[in-house]
mmCIF file of C-alpha atoms in Angstrom:
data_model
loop_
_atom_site.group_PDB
_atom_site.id
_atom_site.type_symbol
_atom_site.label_atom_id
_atom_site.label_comp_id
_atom_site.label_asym_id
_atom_site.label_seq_id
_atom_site.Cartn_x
_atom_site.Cartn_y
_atom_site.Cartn_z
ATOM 1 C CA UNK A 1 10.393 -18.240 5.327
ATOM 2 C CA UNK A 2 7.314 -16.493 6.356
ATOM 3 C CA UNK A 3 5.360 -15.016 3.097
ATOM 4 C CA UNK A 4 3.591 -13.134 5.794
ATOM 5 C CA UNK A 5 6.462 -11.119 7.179
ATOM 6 C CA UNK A 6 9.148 -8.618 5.907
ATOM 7 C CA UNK A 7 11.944 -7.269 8.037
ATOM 8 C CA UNK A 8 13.862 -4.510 7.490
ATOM 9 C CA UNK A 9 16.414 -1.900 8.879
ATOM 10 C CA UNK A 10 15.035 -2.889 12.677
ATOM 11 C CA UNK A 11 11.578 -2.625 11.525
ATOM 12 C CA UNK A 12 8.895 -5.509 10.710
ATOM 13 C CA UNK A 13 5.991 -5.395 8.053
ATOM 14 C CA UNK A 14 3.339 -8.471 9.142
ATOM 15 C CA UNK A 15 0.012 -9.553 8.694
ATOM 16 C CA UNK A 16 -2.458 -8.635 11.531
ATOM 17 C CA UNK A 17 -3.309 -12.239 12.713
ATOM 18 C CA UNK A 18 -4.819 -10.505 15.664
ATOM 19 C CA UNK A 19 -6.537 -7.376 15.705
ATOM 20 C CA UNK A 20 -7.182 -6.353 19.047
ATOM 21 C CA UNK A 21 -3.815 -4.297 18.307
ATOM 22 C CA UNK A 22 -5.629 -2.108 16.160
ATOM 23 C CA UNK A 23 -7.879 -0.957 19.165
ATOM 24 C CA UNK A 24 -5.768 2.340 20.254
ATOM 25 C CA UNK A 25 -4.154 3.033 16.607
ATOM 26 C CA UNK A 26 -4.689 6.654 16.289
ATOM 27 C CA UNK A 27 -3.425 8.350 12.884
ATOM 28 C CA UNK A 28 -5.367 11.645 13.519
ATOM 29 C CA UNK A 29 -7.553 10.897 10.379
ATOM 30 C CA UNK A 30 -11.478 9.575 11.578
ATOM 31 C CA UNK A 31 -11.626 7.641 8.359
ATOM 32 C CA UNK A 32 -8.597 5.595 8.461
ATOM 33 C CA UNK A 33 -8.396 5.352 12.579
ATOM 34 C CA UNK A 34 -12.272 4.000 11.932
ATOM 35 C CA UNK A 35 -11.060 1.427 9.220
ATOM 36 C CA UNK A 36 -8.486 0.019 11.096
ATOM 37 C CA UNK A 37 -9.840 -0.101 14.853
ATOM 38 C CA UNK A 38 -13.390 -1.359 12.928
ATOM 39 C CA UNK A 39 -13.654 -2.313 9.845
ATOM 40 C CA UNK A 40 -10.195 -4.267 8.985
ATOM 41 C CA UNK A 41 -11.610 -7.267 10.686
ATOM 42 C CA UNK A 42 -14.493 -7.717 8.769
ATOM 43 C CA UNK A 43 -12.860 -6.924 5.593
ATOM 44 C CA UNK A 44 -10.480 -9.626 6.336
ATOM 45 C CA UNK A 45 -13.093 -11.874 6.993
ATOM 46 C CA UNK A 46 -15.616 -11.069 3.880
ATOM 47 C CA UNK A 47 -11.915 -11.241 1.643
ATOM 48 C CA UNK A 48 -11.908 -8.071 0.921
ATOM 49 C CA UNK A 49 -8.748 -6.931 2.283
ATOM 50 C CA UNK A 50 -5.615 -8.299 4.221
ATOM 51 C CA UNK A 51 -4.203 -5.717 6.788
ATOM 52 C CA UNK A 52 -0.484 -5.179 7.911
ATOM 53 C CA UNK A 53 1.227 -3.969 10.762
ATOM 54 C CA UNK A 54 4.133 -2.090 10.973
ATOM 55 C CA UNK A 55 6.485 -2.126 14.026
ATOM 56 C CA UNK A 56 9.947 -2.294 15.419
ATOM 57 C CA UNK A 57 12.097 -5.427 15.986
ATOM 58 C CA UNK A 58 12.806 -4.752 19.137
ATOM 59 C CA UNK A 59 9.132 -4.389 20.051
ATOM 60 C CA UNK A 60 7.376 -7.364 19.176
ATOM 61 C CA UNK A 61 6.099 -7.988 22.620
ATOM 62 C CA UNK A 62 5.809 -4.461 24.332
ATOM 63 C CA UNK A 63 5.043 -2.056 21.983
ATOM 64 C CA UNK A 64 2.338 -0.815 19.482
ATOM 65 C CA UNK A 65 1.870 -1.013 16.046
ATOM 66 C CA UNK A 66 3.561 2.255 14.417
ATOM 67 C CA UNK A 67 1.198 1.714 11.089
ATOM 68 C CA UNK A 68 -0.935 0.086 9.651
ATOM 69 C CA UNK A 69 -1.376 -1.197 5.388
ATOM 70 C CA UNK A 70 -4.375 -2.837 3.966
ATOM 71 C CA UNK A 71 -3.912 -4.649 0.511
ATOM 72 C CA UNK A 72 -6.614 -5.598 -2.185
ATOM 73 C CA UNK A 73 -6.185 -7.121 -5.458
ATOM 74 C CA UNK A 74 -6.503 -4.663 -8.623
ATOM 75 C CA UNK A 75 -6.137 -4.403 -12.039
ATOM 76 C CA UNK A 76 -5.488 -1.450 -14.489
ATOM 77 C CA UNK A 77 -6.313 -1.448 -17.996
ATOM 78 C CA UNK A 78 -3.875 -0.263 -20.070
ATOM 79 C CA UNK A 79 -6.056 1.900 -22.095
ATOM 80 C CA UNK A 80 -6.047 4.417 -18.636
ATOM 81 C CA UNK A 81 -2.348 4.411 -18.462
ATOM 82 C CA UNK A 82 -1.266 7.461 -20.206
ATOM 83 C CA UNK A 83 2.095 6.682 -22.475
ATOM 84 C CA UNK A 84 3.146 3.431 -21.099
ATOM 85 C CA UNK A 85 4.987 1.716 -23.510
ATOM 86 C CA UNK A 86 7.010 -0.146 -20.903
ATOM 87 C CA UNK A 87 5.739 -3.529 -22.500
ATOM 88 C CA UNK A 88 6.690 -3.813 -25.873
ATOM 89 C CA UNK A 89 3.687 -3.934 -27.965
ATOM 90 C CA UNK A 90 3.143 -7.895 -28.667
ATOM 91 C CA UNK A 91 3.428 -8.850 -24.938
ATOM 92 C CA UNK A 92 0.801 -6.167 -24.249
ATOM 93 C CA UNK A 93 -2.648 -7.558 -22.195
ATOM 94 C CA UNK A 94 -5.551 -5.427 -21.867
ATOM 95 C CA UNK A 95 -4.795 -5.264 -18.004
ATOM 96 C CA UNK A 96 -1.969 -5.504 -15.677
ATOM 97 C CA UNK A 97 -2.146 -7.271 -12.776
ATOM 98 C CA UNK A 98 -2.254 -5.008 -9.386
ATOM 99 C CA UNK A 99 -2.228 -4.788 -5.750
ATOM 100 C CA UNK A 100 -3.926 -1.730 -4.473
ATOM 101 C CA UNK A 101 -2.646 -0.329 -1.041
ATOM 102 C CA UNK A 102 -6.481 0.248 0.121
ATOM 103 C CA UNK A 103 -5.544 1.878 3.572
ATOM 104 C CA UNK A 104 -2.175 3.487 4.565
ATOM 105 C CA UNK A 105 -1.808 5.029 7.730
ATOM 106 C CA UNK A 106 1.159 6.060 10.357
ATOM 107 C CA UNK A 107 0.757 6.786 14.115
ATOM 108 C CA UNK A 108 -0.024 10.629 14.708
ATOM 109 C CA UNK A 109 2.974 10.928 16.827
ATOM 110 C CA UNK A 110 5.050 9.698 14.329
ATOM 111 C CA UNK A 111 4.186 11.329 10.721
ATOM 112 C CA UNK A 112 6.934 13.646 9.611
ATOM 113 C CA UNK A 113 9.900 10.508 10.876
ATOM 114 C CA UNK A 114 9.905 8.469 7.282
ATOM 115 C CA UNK A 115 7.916 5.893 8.772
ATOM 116 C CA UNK A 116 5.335 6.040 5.828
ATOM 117 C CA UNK A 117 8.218 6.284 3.071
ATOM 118 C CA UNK A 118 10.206 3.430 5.134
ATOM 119 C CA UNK A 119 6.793 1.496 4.814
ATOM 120 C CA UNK A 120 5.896 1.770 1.440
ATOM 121 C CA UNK A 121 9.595 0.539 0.689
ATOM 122 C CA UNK A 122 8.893 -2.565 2.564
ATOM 123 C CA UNK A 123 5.856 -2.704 0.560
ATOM 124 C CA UNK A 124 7.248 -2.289 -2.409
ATOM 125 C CA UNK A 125 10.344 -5.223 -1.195
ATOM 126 C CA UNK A 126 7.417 -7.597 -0.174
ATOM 127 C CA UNK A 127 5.443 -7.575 -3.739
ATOM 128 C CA UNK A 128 9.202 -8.185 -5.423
ATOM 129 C CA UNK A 129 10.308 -10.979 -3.296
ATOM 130 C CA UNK A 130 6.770 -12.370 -2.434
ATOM 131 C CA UNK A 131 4.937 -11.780 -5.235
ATOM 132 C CA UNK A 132 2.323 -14.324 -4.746
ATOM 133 C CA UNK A 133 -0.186 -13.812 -8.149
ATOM 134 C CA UNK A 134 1.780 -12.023 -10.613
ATOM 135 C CA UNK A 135 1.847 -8.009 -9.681
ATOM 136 C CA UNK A 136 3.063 -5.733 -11.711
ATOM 137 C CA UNK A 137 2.407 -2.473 -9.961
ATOM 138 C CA UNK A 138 0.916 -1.291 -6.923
ATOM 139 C CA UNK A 139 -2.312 1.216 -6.914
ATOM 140 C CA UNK A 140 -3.531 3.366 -4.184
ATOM 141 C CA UNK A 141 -6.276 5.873 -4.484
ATOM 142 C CA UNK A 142 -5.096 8.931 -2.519
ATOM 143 C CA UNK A 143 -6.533 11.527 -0.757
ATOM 144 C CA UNK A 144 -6.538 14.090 -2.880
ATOM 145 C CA UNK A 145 -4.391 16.213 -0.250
ATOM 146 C CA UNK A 146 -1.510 18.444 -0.783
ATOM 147 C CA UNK A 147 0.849 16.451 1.315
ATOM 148 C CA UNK A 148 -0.658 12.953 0.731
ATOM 149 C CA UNK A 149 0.105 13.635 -3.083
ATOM 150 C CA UNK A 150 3.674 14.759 -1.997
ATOM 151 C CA UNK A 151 4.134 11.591 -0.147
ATOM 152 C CA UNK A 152 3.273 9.254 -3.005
ATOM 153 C CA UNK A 153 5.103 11.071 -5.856
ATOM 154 C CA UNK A 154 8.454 11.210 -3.066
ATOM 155 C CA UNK A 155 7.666 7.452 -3.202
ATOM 156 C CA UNK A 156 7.749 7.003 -6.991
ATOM 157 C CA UNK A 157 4.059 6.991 -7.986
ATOM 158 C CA UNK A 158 2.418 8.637 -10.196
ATOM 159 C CA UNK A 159 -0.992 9.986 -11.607
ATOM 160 C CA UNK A 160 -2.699 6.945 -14.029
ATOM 161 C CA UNK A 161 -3.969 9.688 -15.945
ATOM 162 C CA UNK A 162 -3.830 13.695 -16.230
ATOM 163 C CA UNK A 163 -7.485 14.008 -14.864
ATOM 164 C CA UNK A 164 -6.878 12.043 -11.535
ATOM 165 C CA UNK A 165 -5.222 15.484 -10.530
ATOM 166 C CA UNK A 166 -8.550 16.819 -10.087
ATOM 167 C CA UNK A 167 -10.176 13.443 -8.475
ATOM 168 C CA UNK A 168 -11.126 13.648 -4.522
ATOM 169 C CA UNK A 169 -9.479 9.667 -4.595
ATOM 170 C CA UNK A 170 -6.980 9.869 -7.504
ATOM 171 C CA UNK A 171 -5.536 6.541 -8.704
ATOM 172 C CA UNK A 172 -1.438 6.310 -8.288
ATOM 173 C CA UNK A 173 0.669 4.253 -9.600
ATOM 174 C CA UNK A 174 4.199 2.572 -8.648
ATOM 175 C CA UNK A 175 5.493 0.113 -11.662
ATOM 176 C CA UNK A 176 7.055 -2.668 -9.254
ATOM 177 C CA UNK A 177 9.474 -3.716 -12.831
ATOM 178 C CA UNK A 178 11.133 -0.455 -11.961
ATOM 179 C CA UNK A 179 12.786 -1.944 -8.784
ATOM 180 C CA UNK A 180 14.489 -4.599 -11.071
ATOM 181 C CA UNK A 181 16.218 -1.688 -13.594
ATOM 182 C CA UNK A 182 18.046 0.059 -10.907
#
């Protein structure tokens, strides 16, 4: 089994092993098209960050990545989450462990198709049946856009704290143990 690689409904979530397939990703953001064409590589090379690609089955040879995911390692101290008492009180730690989706971004021809929610579902599949240091929830900090907000809260995440709201980069939250109740 490849810890590397998730597959799912037609669709595979892998590590970027090579990243001259990053070199026409277009997402219509500057930021994120910059991270991923430029700066992925070297983050993966200084350990900084490990980048995924998203793409169909039936495309492995022929076509393009449809999105791309870069992870980090994080931590969040449960003093900043507001009212989580989902550990009972003598298990609690001063941190839980995290992985923080550091980049996120779907093809500009394809936002609006539930690519992105059909990603971060892999995502969240991959930390639950991979889970490769002990990670209890996944962090991202958003753009602190109308939509981009909408996406994450569709997805299950919420604010760490009330004053995130008003944050250009508020932290999100998904609780990964959630996956295991339903």
């Amino acid at each position: 089994m490849d810890r590397n690689r998730v597959e799912k409904d037609g669709w595979i979530l892998q590590k970027v092993e090579d990243y001259s397939v990053t070199k026409n990703f277009n997402c219509g953001d500057d930021d994120l098209n910059e991270f991923f064409t430029k700066d992925a590589l070297e983050h993966d090379r200084q350990l900084l960050t490990q980048t995924y690609m998203l793409h169909e089955a039936t495309m492995v040879e022929k076509g393009d990545p449809v999105a791309f995911v870069s992870f980090c390692n994080d931590a969040v101290r449960l003093k900043d989450l507001e009212d989580y008492t989902a550990l009972p009180p003598e298990k609690r730690y001063p941190s839980i462990p995290a992985v923080k989706i550091a980049r996120l971004a779907v093809a500009k021809g394809l936002q609006g198709k539930n690519i992105g929610t059909h990603l971060v579902n892999m995502i969240k599949q991959m930390f639950m049946t991979h889970n490769r240091t002990g990670c209890r929830l996944l962090t991202v900090d958003a753009y602190n856009k109308p939509e981009v907000i909408a996406f994450y809260q569709k997805n299950g995440f919420d604010f760490l704290r009330e004053k995130e709201k008003k944050r250009e980069h508020p932290i999100m939250y998904f609780d990964l143990i959630s996956l295991q109740l339903d």
